[in-house]
Amino acid sequence: SAFLIIFGLDIAADKLRTFRHSPTGQTTPTPPSLHIYTTGWTPQSVPVLTKGVLKALGNRYDISSPHLHQTQYHLSRVQAERSCNILARAKGDPANKRMVLSCCVAKRTVYNGQFCTWSDAQHLELDRIYSGTYRKLSSNTSSFPSDLLYLPTLYGGLGFNKTSDAINTAKYSMMMRHLQNDDLIHGNMD
């Protein structure tokens, strides 16, 4: 608070999200609110949440559950199902619809997934949703092998991007950027 006041800035108390993650659901006594100060050393009270779902950077986090990312997974799955159903029924060039599916619809799932710890089973469920739509848009039967959907065209596949692979690639990329930044900060340049 003091730093911000000295530099002529204010914390937007109504936008400040303050929570205490309690994965067991049981909380120890938590202060009912956090006090910050704005210009003129005016106190502002910000409640500390211990239950419910917190929305931050487009993701939802279950703050009072051991499954921190369950709500976000459910929302991402429902959004993927709805978007894929709409796209599969829409009129238009199949190539354009495949591009919309891989460049727009799947990217939303990838964005949310890169910040979450979804299980392999949850990733497989998301892949199943996208695989079914890719089969329809490429005029293949429902028994067409999923591996051939994602195999590069050079090897005889259709070359689609697998959503779970894209999520894991995004996670790996974030982790590598973090490690590189950490090396720069600590002077590890080997």
PDB file of C-alpha atoms in Angstrom:
ATOM      1  CA  SER A   1       0.000   0.000   0.000  1.00  0.00           C
ATOM      2  CA  ALA A   2       2.748   2.468   0.956  1.00  0.00           C
ATOM      3  CA  PHE A   3       4.707   1.813  -2.251  1.00  0.00           C
ATOM      4  CA  LEU A   4       1.646   2.421  -4.412  1.00  0.00           C
ATOM      5  CA  ILE A   5       0.707   5.624  -2.568  1.00  0.00           C
ATOM      6  CA  ILE A   6       4.259   6.995  -2.891  1.00  0.00           C
ATOM      7  CA  PHE A   7       4.153   6.403  -6.645  1.00  0.00           C
ATOM      8  CA  GLY A   8       0.647   7.850  -7.022  1.00  0.00           C
ATOM      9  CA  LEU A   9      -1.105   4.548  -7.672  1.00  0.00           C
ATOM     10  CA  ASP A  10      -4.107   2.892  -6.043  1.00  0.00           C
ATOM     11  CA  ILE A  11      -5.102  -0.738  -5.647  1.00  0.00           C
ATOM     12  CA  ALA A  12      -8.544  -1.385  -7.128  1.00  0.00           C
ATOM     13  CA  ALA A  13     -10.028  -3.021  -4.034  1.00  0.00           C
ATOM     14  CA  ASP A  14     -13.147  -4.152  -5.920  1.00  0.00           C
ATOM     15  CA  LYS A  15     -10.971  -6.111  -8.371  1.00  0.00           C
ATOM     16  CA  LEU A  16      -8.604  -7.581  -5.790  1.00  0.00           C
ATOM     17  CA  ARG A  17      -9.180 -11.310  -5.400  1.00  0.00           C
ATOM     18  CA  THR A  18      -8.092 -12.620  -2.035  1.00  0.00           C
ATOM     19  CA  PHE A  19      -8.562 -16.228  -1.034  1.00  0.00           C
ATOM     20  CA  ARG A  20      -7.201 -18.971   1.120  1.00  0.00           C
ATOM     21  CA  HIS A  21      -6.977 -22.380  -0.533  1.00  0.00           C
ATOM     22  CA  SER A  22      -8.165 -25.124   1.803  1.00  0.00           C
ATOM     23  CA  PRO A  23      -8.074 -28.436  -0.070  1.00  0.00           C
ATOM     24  CA  THR A  24      -9.543 -30.379   2.839  1.00  0.00           C
ATOM     25  CA  GLY A  25     -12.474 -28.005   3.095  1.00  0.00           C
ATOM     26  CA  GLN A  26     -11.655 -27.385   6.741  1.00  0.00           C
ATOM     27  CA  THR A  27     -10.237 -24.003   7.535  1.00  0.00           C
ATOM     28  CA  THR A  28      -8.369 -22.662  10.467  1.00  0.00           C
ATOM     29  CA  PRO A  29      -9.514 -19.282  11.735  1.00  0.00           C
ATOM     30  CA  THR A  30      -9.030 -16.834   8.892  1.00  0.00           C
ATOM     31  CA  PRO A  31      -9.214 -13.099   9.257  1.00  0.00           C
ATOM     32  CA  PRO A  32     -12.571 -12.018   7.849  1.00  0.00           C
ATOM     33  CA  SER A  33     -10.859  -9.441   5.658  1.00  0.00           C
ATOM     34  CA  LEU A  34      -7.559  -8.003   4.561  1.00  0.00           C
ATOM     35  CA  HIS A  35      -6.959  -4.280   4.975  1.00  0.00           C
ATOM     36  CA  ILE A  36      -5.222  -2.313   2.258  1.00  0.00           C
ATOM     37  CA  TYR A  37      -4.713   1.421   2.141  1.00  0.00           C
ATOM     38  CA  THR A  38      -5.337   3.861  -0.692  1.00  0.00           C
ATOM     39  CA  THR A  39      -4.479   7.516  -1.216  1.00  0.00           C
ATOM     40  CA  GLY A  40      -4.564   9.464   2.046  1.00  0.00           C
ATOM     41  CA  TRP A  41      -3.959   6.215   3.939  1.00  0.00           C
ATOM     42  CA  THR A  42      -7.667   5.388   3.656  1.00  0.00           C
ATOM     43  CA  PRO A  43      -8.309   1.794   4.774  1.00  0.00           C
ATOM     44  CA  GLN A  44     -10.161  -0.507   2.386  1.00  0.00           C
ATOM     45  CA  SER A  45     -11.445  -3.870   3.572  1.00  0.00           C
ATOM     46  CA  VAL A  46     -11.086  -6.827   1.187  1.00  0.00           C
ATOM     47  CA  PRO A  47     -12.817 -10.087   2.210  1.00  0.00           C
ATOM     48  CA  VAL A  48     -10.693 -13.254   2.289  1.00  0.00           C
ATOM     49  CA  LEU A  49     -12.659 -16.017   0.570  1.00  0.00           C
ATOM     50  CA  THR A  50     -12.339 -19.578   1.849  1.00  0.00           C
ATOM     51  CA  LYS A  51     -15.123 -21.268  -0.134  1.00  0.00           C
ATOM     52  CA  GLY A  52     -16.432 -21.226  -3.643  1.00  0.00           C
ATOM     53  CA  VAL A  53     -14.886 -20.721  -7.060  1.00  0.00           C
ATOM     54  CA  LEU A  54     -12.364 -18.033  -7.869  1.00  0.00           C
ATOM     55  CA  LYS A  55     -12.093 -16.693 -11.404  1.00  0.00           C
ATOM     56  CA  ALA A  56      -8.666 -15.409 -12.432  1.00  0.00           C
ATOM     57  CA  LEU A  57      -7.156 -14.967 -15.907  1.00  0.00           C
ATOM     58  CA  GLY A  58     -10.114 -16.726 -17.514  1.00  0.00           C
ATOM     59  CA  ASN A  59      -9.851 -19.852 -15.349  1.00  0.00           C
ATOM     60  CA  ARG A  60     -11.930 -20.961 -12.415  1.00  0.00           C
ATOM     61  CA  TYR A  61     -10.367 -22.460  -9.308  1.00  0.00           C
ATOM     62  CA  ASP A  62     -12.207 -24.451  -6.623  1.00  0.00           C
ATOM     63  CA  ILE A  63     -10.623 -22.906  -3.536  1.00  0.00           C
ATOM     64  CA  SER A  64     -12.248 -25.172  -0.958  1.00  0.00           C
ATOM     65  CA  SER A  65     -11.774 -28.495  -2.717  1.00  0.00           C
ATOM     66  CA  PRO A  66      -8.869 -30.899  -3.145  1.00  0.00           C
ATOM     67  CA  HIS A  67      -9.706 -30.815  -6.870  1.00  0.00           C
ATOM     68  CA  LEU A  68      -8.659 -27.239  -7.580  1.00  0.00           C
ATOM     69  CA  HIS A  69      -9.354 -27.485 -11.334  1.00  0.00           C
ATOM     70  CA  GLN A  70     -12.533 -29.593 -11.427  1.00  0.00           C
ATOM     71  CA  THR A  71     -14.923 -26.737 -12.243  1.00  0.00           C
ATOM     72  CA  GLN A  72     -12.655 -25.467 -15.019  1.00  0.00           C
ATOM     73  CA  TYR A  73     -12.434 -28.952 -16.537  1.00  0.00           C
ATOM     74  CA  HIS A  74     -16.206 -29.326 -16.494  1.00  0.00           C
ATOM     75  CA  LEU A  75     -16.698 -25.898 -18.114  1.00  0.00           C
ATOM     76  CA  SER A  76     -14.007 -26.571 -20.736  1.00  0.00           C
ATOM     77  CA  ARG A  77     -15.520 -29.960 -21.609  1.00  0.00           C
ATOM     78  CA  VAL A  78     -19.034 -28.534 -21.969  1.00  0.00           C
ATOM     79  CA  GLN A  79     -17.737 -25.631 -24.071  1.00  0.00           C
ATOM     80  CA  ALA A  80     -15.793 -28.036 -26.315  1.00  0.00           C
ATOM     81  CA  GLU A  81     -18.840 -30.300 -26.772  1.00  0.00           C
ATOM     82  CA  ARG A  82     -21.141 -27.406 -27.638  1.00  0.00           C
ATOM     83  CA  SER A  83     -18.675 -25.748 -30.001  1.00  0.00           C
ATOM     84  CA  CYS A  84     -17.872 -29.031 -31.742  1.00  0.00           C
ATOM     85  CA  ASN A  85     -21.571 -29.853 -32.170  1.00  0.00           C
ATOM     86  CA  ILE A  86     -22.292 -26.428 -33.640  1.00  0.00           C
ATOM     87  CA  LEU A  87     -19.306 -26.620 -35.967  1.00  0.00           C
ATOM     88  CA  ALA A  88     -20.151 -30.142 -37.143  1.00  0.00           C
ATOM     89  CA  ARG A  89     -23.703 -29.064 -38.075  1.00  0.00           C
ATOM     90  CA  ALA A  90     -22.762 -25.715 -39.612  1.00  0.00           C
ATOM     91  CA  LYS A  91     -22.846 -25.232 -43.350  1.00  0.00           C
ATOM     92  CA  GLY A  92     -19.599 -24.343 -45.001  1.00  0.00           C
ATOM     93  CA  ASP A  93     -16.399 -25.642 -46.461  1.00  0.00           C
ATOM     94  CA  PRO A  94     -15.102 -28.611 -44.418  1.00  0.00           C
ATOM     95  CA  ALA A  95     -11.508 -27.350 -44.683  1.00  0.00           C
ATOM     96  CA  ASN A  96     -12.515 -23.997 -43.186  1.00  0.00           C
ATOM     97  CA  LYS A  97     -14.459 -25.708 -40.408  1.00  0.00           C
ATOM     98  CA  ARG A  98     -11.441 -27.907 -39.605  1.00  0.00           C
ATOM     99  CA  MET A  99      -9.303 -24.763 -39.411  1.00  0.00           C
ATOM    100  CA  VAL A 100     -11.805 -23.078 -37.075  1.00  0.00           C
ATOM    101  CA  LEU A 101     -11.840 -26.206 -34.915  1.00  0.00           C
ATOM    102  CA  SER A 102      -8.068 -26.432 -34.572  1.00  0.00           C
ATOM    103  CA  CYS A 103      -7.236 -22.705 -34.509  1.00  0.00           C
ATOM    104  CA  CYS A 104     -10.095 -21.328 -32.398  1.00  0.00           C
ATOM    105  CA  VAL A 105     -12.176 -23.910 -30.571  1.00  0.00           C
ATOM    106  CA  ALA A 106      -9.321 -26.199 -29.485  1.00  0.00           C
ATOM    107  CA  LYS A 107      -7.112 -23.232 -28.578  1.00  0.00           C
ATOM    108  CA  ARG A 108      -9.629 -22.178 -25.914  1.00  0.00           C
ATOM    109  CA  THR A 109      -9.341 -25.603 -24.317  1.00  0.00           C
ATOM    110  CA  VAL A 110      -5.543 -25.481 -24.583  1.00  0.00           C
ATOM    111  CA  TYR A 111      -5.426 -22.052 -22.922  1.00  0.00           C
ATOM    112  CA  ASN A 112      -7.472 -23.257 -19.957  1.00  0.00           C
ATOM    113  CA  GLY A 113      -5.714 -26.609 -19.770  1.00  0.00           C
ATOM    114  CA  GLN A 114      -2.196 -25.202 -19.604  1.00  0.00           C
ATOM    115  CA  PHE A 115      -2.922 -23.747 -16.159  1.00  0.00           C
ATOM    116  CA  CYS A 116      -4.690 -26.842 -14.812  1.00  0.00           C
ATOM    117  CA  THR A 117      -3.679 -30.240 -13.471  1.00  0.00           C
ATOM    118  CA  TRP A 118      -6.150 -32.408 -15.338  1.00  0.00           C
ATOM    119  CA  SER A 119      -5.726 -36.173 -15.206  1.00  0.00           C
ATOM    120  CA  ASP A 120      -4.848 -38.372 -18.186  1.00  0.00           C
ATOM    121  CA  ALA A 121      -8.446 -39.608 -18.219  1.00  0.00           C
ATOM    122  CA  GLN A 122      -9.703 -36.025 -18.467  1.00  0.00           C
ATOM    123  CA  HIS A 123      -7.282 -35.314 -21.328  1.00  0.00           C
ATOM    124  CA  LEU A 124      -8.472 -38.460 -23.113  1.00  0.00           C
ATOM    125  CA  GLU A 125     -12.090 -37.327 -22.716  1.00  0.00           C
ATOM    126  CA  LEU A 126     -11.281 -33.973 -24.318  1.00  0.00           C
ATOM    127  CA  ASP A 127      -9.411 -35.741 -27.130  1.00  0.00           C
ATOM    128  CA  ARG A 128     -12.447 -37.979 -27.685  1.00  0.00           C
ATOM    129  CA  ILE A 129     -14.657 -34.925 -28.191  1.00  0.00           C
ATOM    130  CA  TYR A 130     -12.297 -33.352 -30.724  1.00  0.00           C
ATOM    131  CA  SER A 131     -11.546 -36.670 -32.455  1.00  0.00           C
ATOM    132  CA  GLY A 132     -15.234 -37.252 -33.135  1.00  0.00           C
ATOM    133  CA  THR A 133     -15.582 -33.822 -34.716  1.00  0.00           C
ATOM    134  CA  TYR A 134     -12.400 -34.225 -36.775  1.00  0.00           C
ATOM    135  CA  ARG A 135     -13.789 -37.542 -38.084  1.00  0.00           C
ATOM    136  CA  LYS A 136     -17.052 -35.874 -39.144  1.00  0.00           C
ATOM    137  CA  LEU A 137     -15.311 -32.905 -40.760  1.00  0.00           C
ATOM    138  CA  SER A 138     -12.917 -35.177 -42.672  1.00  0.00           C
ATOM    139  CA  SER A 139     -15.813 -37.426 -43.844  1.00  0.00           C
ATOM    140  CA  ASN A 140     -14.559 -40.479 -41.975  1.00  0.00           C
ATOM    141  CA  THR A 141     -16.577 -43.081 -40.111  1.00  0.00           C
ATOM    142  CA  SER A 142     -16.817 -43.165 -36.345  1.00  0.00           C
ATOM    143  CA  SER A 143     -14.550 -46.233 -36.346  1.00  0.00           C
ATOM    144  CA  PHE A 144     -11.700 -44.371 -38.099  1.00  0.00           C
ATOM    145  CA  PRO A 145      -8.589 -44.770 -35.865  1.00  0.00           C
ATOM    146  CA  SER A 146      -7.790 -41.771 -33.691  1.00  0.00           C
ATOM    147  CA  ASP A 147      -4.069 -42.305 -34.184  1.00  0.00           C
ATOM    148  CA  LEU A 148      -4.477 -41.685 -37.916  1.00  0.00           C
ATOM    149  CA  LEU A 149      -6.237 -38.384 -37.222  1.00  0.00           C
ATOM    150  CA  TYR A 150      -3.161 -37.046 -35.447  1.00  0.00           C
ATOM    151  CA  LEU A 151      -0.405 -38.805 -37.407  1.00  0.00           C
ATOM    152  CA  PRO A 152       1.493 -36.288 -39.598  1.00  0.00           C
ATOM    153  CA  THR A 153       0.477 -36.252 -43.272  1.00  0.00           C
ATOM    154  CA  LEU A 154       4.051 -37.193 -44.193  1.00  0.00           C
ATOM    155  CA  TYR A 155       3.383 -40.621 -42.634  1.00  0.00           C
ATOM    156  CA  GLY A 156      -0.101 -41.108 -44.096  1.00  0.00           C
ATOM    157  CA  GLY A 157      -2.189 -39.515 -41.347  1.00  0.00           C
ATOM    158  CA  LEU A 158      -4.483 -36.505 -41.462  1.00  0.00           C
ATOM    159  CA  GLY A 159      -2.148 -34.263 -39.428  1.00  0.00           C
ATOM    160  CA  PHE A 160      -4.620 -32.748 -36.961  1.00  0.00           C
ATOM    161  CA  ASN A 161      -3.357 -31.315 -33.685  1.00  0.00           C
ATOM    162  CA  LYS A 162      -4.169 -33.420 -30.629  1.00  0.00           C
ATOM    163  CA  THR A 163      -5.590 -31.217 -27.884  1.00  0.00           C
ATOM    164  CA  SER A 164      -3.939 -33.057 -24.994  1.00  0.00           C
ATOM    165  CA  ASP A 165      -0.554 -32.825 -26.732  1.00  0.00           C
ATOM    166  CA  ALA A 166      -1.062 -29.091 -27.260  1.00  0.00           C
ATOM    167  CA  ILE A 167      -1.937 -28.634 -23.558  1.00  0.00           C
ATOM    168  CA  ASN A 168       1.175 -30.505 -22.462  1.00  0.00           C
ATOM    169  CA  THR A 169       3.339 -28.593 -24.955  1.00  0.00           C
ATOM    170  CA  ALA A 170       2.008 -25.289 -23.582  1.00  0.00           C
ATOM    171  CA  LYS A 171       2.755 -26.427 -20.017  1.00  0.00           C
ATOM    172  CA  TYR A 172       6.268 -27.478 -20.994  1.00  0.00           C
ATOM    173  CA  SER A 173       6.843 -24.165 -22.770  1.00  0.00           C
ATOM    174  CA  MET A 174       5.760 -22.197 -19.685  1.00  0.00           C
ATOM    175  CA  MET A 175       7.999 -24.312 -17.490  1.00  0.00           C
ATOM    176  CA  MET A 176      11.003 -23.795 -19.763  1.00  0.00           C
ATOM    177  CA  ARG A 177      10.426 -20.023 -19.900  1.00  0.00           C
ATOM    178  CA  HIS A 178      10.260 -19.981 -16.102  1.00  0.00           C
ATOM    179  CA  LEU A 179      13.510 -21.933 -15.825  1.00  0.00           C
ATOM    180  CA  GLN A 180      15.239 -19.660 -18.345  1.00  0.00           C
ATOM    181  CA  ASN A 181      14.065 -16.547 -16.496  1.00  0.00           C
ATOM    182  CA  ASP A 182      15.197 -18.077 -13.210  1.00  0.00           C
ATOM    183  CA  ASP A 183      18.635 -18.754 -14.712  1.00  0.00           C
ATOM    184  CA  LEU A 184      18.856 -15.147 -15.906  1.00  0.00           C
ATOM    185  CA  ILE A 185      17.889 -13.812 -12.489  1.00  0.00           C
ATOM    186  CA  HIS A 186      20.349 -16.031 -10.611  1.00  0.00           C
ATOM    187  CA  GLY A 187      23.146 -15.711 -13.172  1.00  0.00           C
ATOM    188  CA  ASN A 188      23.263 -19.376 -14.192  1.00  0.00           C
ATOM    189  CA  MET A 189      24.375 -18.932 -17.787  1.00  0.00           C
ATOM    190  CA  ASP A 190      26.033 -22.325 -18.396  1.00  0.00           C
TER     191      ASP A 190
END
